[in-house]
Every structure is written in C-alpha cells, then in structure tokens.
Coordinates of C-alpha atoms and ligand atoms in Angstrom, one line a residue:
X1 CA -19.5 -107.0 16.2
X2 CA -16.5 -104.9 17.3
X3 CA -14.1 -105.6 15.0
X4 CA -16.8 -104.7 12.2
X5 CA -18.4 -101.9 13.6
X6 CA -14.2 -100.3 14.3
X7 CA -12.1 -101.5 12.1
X8 CA -8.9 -99.6 13.1
X9 CA -10.3 -99.6 16.9
X10 CA -12.2 -96.9 18.6
X11 CA -11.2 -93.8 18.6
X12 CA -8.4 -93.2 21.8
X13 CA -7.3 -89.6 22.5
X14 CA -3.9 -88.7 22.2
X15 CA -2.1 -88.5 25.7
X16 CA 0.5 -85.3 24.0
X17 CA 0.9 -83.9 21.0
X18 CA 4.1 -83.4 19.1
X19 CA 5.0 -82.1 15.4
X20 CA 5.5 -85.5 14.7
X21 CA 1.9 -86.4 15.1
X22 CA 0.7 -83.3 13.7
X23 CA 2.4 -84.1 10.3
X24 CA 0.8 -87.7 10.7
X25 CA -2.5 -86.1 11.0
X26 CA -2.5 -83.6 8.4
X27 CA -0.8 -86.6 6.1
X28 CA -3.9 -88.6 6.6
X29 CA -6.5 -85.5 6.3
X30 CA -4.4 -85.3 2.8
X31 CA -4.9 -88.6 1.6
X32 CA -8.4 -88.9 2.9
X33 CA -10.1 -87.8 0.2
X34 CA -7.8 -90.2 -2.4
X35 CA -8.6 -93.0 -0.3
X36 CA -12.3 -92.6 -1.2
X37 CA -11.8 -92.3 -4.7
X38 CA -10.5 -96.2 -4.5
X39 CA -13.5 -97.0 -2.2
X40 CA -16.0 -96.2 -4.6
X41 CA -13.9 -97.1 -7.8
X42 CA -16.5 -99.5 -10.3
X43 CA -19.1 -99.6 -7.5
X44 CA -22.4 -100.4 -9.2
X45 CA -25.4 -99.6 -7.2
X46 CA -26.5 -102.5 -6.1
X47 CA -23.5 -102.4 -4.5
X48 CA -23.1 -98.8 -3.3
X49 CA -27.0 -99.9 -1.2
X50 CA -25.3 -102.7 0.6
X51 CA -24.7 -101.9 4.6
X52 CA -20.9 -102.4 5.7
X53 CA -22.9 -104.6 7.9
X54 CA -25.6 -106.0 9.8
X55 CA -27.5 -102.9 10.1
X56 CA -25.4 -100.2 9.6
X57 CA -25.4 -97.8 6.8
X58 CA -24.6 -98.7 3.3
X59 CA -21.6 -98.2 1.2
X60 CA -24.1 -94.7 0.3
X61 CA -25.1 -93.8 3.7
X62 CA -21.1 -93.5 5.0
X63 CA -19.7 -91.8 2.0
X64 CA -22.3 -88.9 2.2
X65 CA -21.8 -89.1 6.2
X66 CA -18.0 -88.8 5.6
X67 CA -18.5 -85.0 3.8
X68 CA -21.1 -84.1 6.0
X69 CA -19.2 -84.8 9.4
X70 CA -16.3 -83.4 7.1
X71 CA -17.5 -80.3 6.1
X72 CA -19.3 -79.5 10.0
X73 CA -14.9 -80.1 11.2
X74 CA -14.1 -76.8 8.5
X75 CA -16.3 -75.2 10.5
X76 CA -15.3 -76.0 14.1
X77 CA -12.0 -75.1 13.1
X78 CA -13.0 -71.8 11.7
X79 CA -14.7 -70.7 14.3
X80 CA -12.2 -71.5 16.9
X81 CA -9.6 -70.0 15.3
X82 CA -11.6 -66.7 15.0
X83 CA -14.0 -66.8 17.9
X84 CA -13.0 -66.8 21.6
X85 CA -13.4 -70.7 22.6
X86 CA -16.9 -70.8 21.1
X87 CA -19.7 -73.1 21.6
X88 CA -20.4 -75.3 18.1
X89 CA -23.6 -76.6 16.9
X90 CA -23.5 -80.2 17.5
X91 CA -25.7 -82.2 14.3
X92 CA -27.7 -85.2 14.9
X93 CA -26.0 -87.7 12.3
X94 CA -27.6 -90.6 12.7
X95 CA -30.9 -88.0 11.2
X96 CA -27.9 -86.5 8.1
X97 CA -27.9 -90.2 7.2
X98 CA -31.3 -90.7 6.3
X99 CA -32.2 -87.9 4.6
X100 CA -32.9 -87.0 0.7
X101 CA -29.9 -86.2 -0.1
X102 CA -28.2 -89.2 1.1
X103 CA -30.8 -91.2 -0.9
X104 CA -30.0 -89.4 -4.2
X105 CA -27.5 -87.8 -4.8
X106 CA -24.3 -89.8 -6.5
X107 CA -21.0 -90.3 -4.0
X108 CA -19.2 -88.6 -6.0
X109 CA -20.7 -85.9 -5.8
X110 CA -19.7 -85.9 -2.1
X111 CA -16.0 -87.3 -2.9
X112 CA -15.9 -84.2 -4.6
X113 CA -16.9 -82.2 -1.8
X114 CA -14.6 -84.2 0.8
X115 CA -11.6 -82.8 -1.8
X116 CA -12.4 -79.4 -1.8
X117 CA -13.4 -79.5 2.3
X118 CA -10.3 -81.0 3.0
X119 CA -7.8 -79.2 0.6
X120 CA -9.2 -75.8 2.4
X121 CA -8.8 -77.5 6.3
X122 CA -5.2 -78.1 5.4
X123 CA -4.4 -75.3 3.6
X124 CA -5.4 -73.8 7.2
X125 CA -3.7 -76.4 8.7
X126 CA -0.3 -76.0 7.2
X127 CA 0.1 -72.2 7.9
X128 CA -0.7 -71.9 11.6
X129 CA 1.7 -70.5 14.3
X130 CA 2.2 -73.0 17.1
X131 CA -0.6 -71.5 19.5
X132 CA -3.2 -72.3 16.8
X133 CA -3.4 -75.7 17.9
X134 CA -4.2 -75.1 21.0
X135 CA -7.1 -72.6 20.1
X136 CA -10.2 -74.8 21.4
X137 CA -13.9 -75.1 20.7
X138 CA -16.7 -76.6 23.3
X139 CA -18.9 -79.5 21.9
X140 CA -21.7 -78.9 24.5
X141 CA -22.9 -82.3 23.7
X142 CA -19.9 -84.0 25.3
X143 CA -19.5 -81.3 27.2
X144 CA -15.7 -81.1 26.4
X145 CA -13.7 -78.3 25.3
X146 CA -11.4 -79.6 22.0
X147 CA -8.3 -78.0 20.9
X148 CA -7.4 -77.8 17.1
X149 CA -4.7 -80.5 17.6
X150 CA -7.1 -83.0 19.0
X151 CA -9.6 -81.8 16.4
X152 CA -6.9 -83.2 13.5
X153 CA -6.3 -85.9 15.8
X154 CA -10.1 -87.0 15.4
X155 CA -10.8 -86.4 11.9
X156 CA -8.2 -88.3 10.7
X157 CA -9.1 -91.3 12.9
X158 CA -12.8 -90.7 11.6
X159 CA -11.6 -90.7 7.8
X160 CA -10.3 -94.0 8.1
X161 CA -12.5 -95.4 10.2
X162 CA -14.9 -95.0 7.5
X163 CA -12.6 -95.7 4.4
X164 CA -12.2 -98.9 6.3
X165 CA -15.8 -100.1 6.6
X166 CA -15.9 -100.1 2.8
X167 CA -12.7 -101.5 2.2
X168 CA -13.1 -104.4 4.6
X169 CA -16.8 -104.8 3.1
X170 CA -15.2 -105.2 -0.6
X171 CA -12.7 -108.1 1.0
X172 CA -15.1 -109.6 2.2
X173 CA -17.5 -109.7 -0.3
X174 CA -14.6 -110.3 -2.8
X175 CA -15.3 -106.9 -5.0
X176 CA -12.3 -106.2 -6.8
X177 CA -11.2 -102.6 -7.6
Ligands
LIG1 NI1 -18.5 -90.8 11.2

C-alpha cells in the first residue's frame, strides 16, 4: 500500500538548500510536462478511468489534479514574490478531483495547462535574485511558513510522485507506449 501510494517515498523537507539543489528542482519542474505527455500517450477511455491503486484516483483524476495543484503553486509563488509573507488560500484537492471538469475535460487539456504554467513558473524561477529564494508564504492549514526554495523542492517531488503513479500502473498492466 505504502509502495503504491508513495512510489518515490513521502516528501521530506530538504535540510538545506544549495545552488545544485535549485538546479535539480528546476530541471524536474521543466521535465514534468514532458513526463506527463509520455504518461498519457495512447491511453484509451477505459485506461484513463482505471485507478492507479485500489481506492485511489483514476489516471484522469491524477492528471487533472497535478494541473490543479501546480496552478495553485504558480499563484503562491507570485504571491510570495510580491507580498510580505502572504497567507495563501488552501484548496480541497479531494473535492476538486470530483468536480465535473475533472470527469469530462480531456486530460490533454490539463497537460497543455501544465506546459503553460510550468513555463511561466520556470521563467520566474530562473530569473530570481538569490534573496528571492528566501521569500515565504504562510500555509494556514499546515500552520507552516514555506520559503520559495522549499516550494520548488515540494512541487518537483509532487510532479514525479504522480507521474510515477501512472507510469507504474502502466507497467503493472502491461500497457505499452
Ligand atoms: Ni498530489
């Protein structure tokens, strides 16, 4: 169960941040929309409606969830860079994943969204001053302050976490590309 739910392990907060770490997180954020392209390649409706594990989201829901989540991340990044330690608005991801668009919108629309939102996020991350990485936002649900560098680490993990759900399901089912 743990293995199916957390194929690359749970997110762990990095103990510190180096320019090398930042490069790695940016590379992962750059790669994510391309990984997602590969994840959905040649899947039919039946396959898209298959849960990645018993009781888990379907592939369709996972793809739309990543777009929902990373759109929120982009907004949080911009808030952190333009306001003084803003309090962000959490969202109920379980309910978002049950909304009508998640059911009827083709997944490639959300992959296109991911390409667009990651491009804009990366254009910002690659042009920040050193001190911008220490700017923060406050997450009221976790009651925790996140620096921008930790946000990059978190969403780099998050993208890979979900693409691995899909990749491993395809592997188990023998669904070729
Ligand atoms: Ni998620």
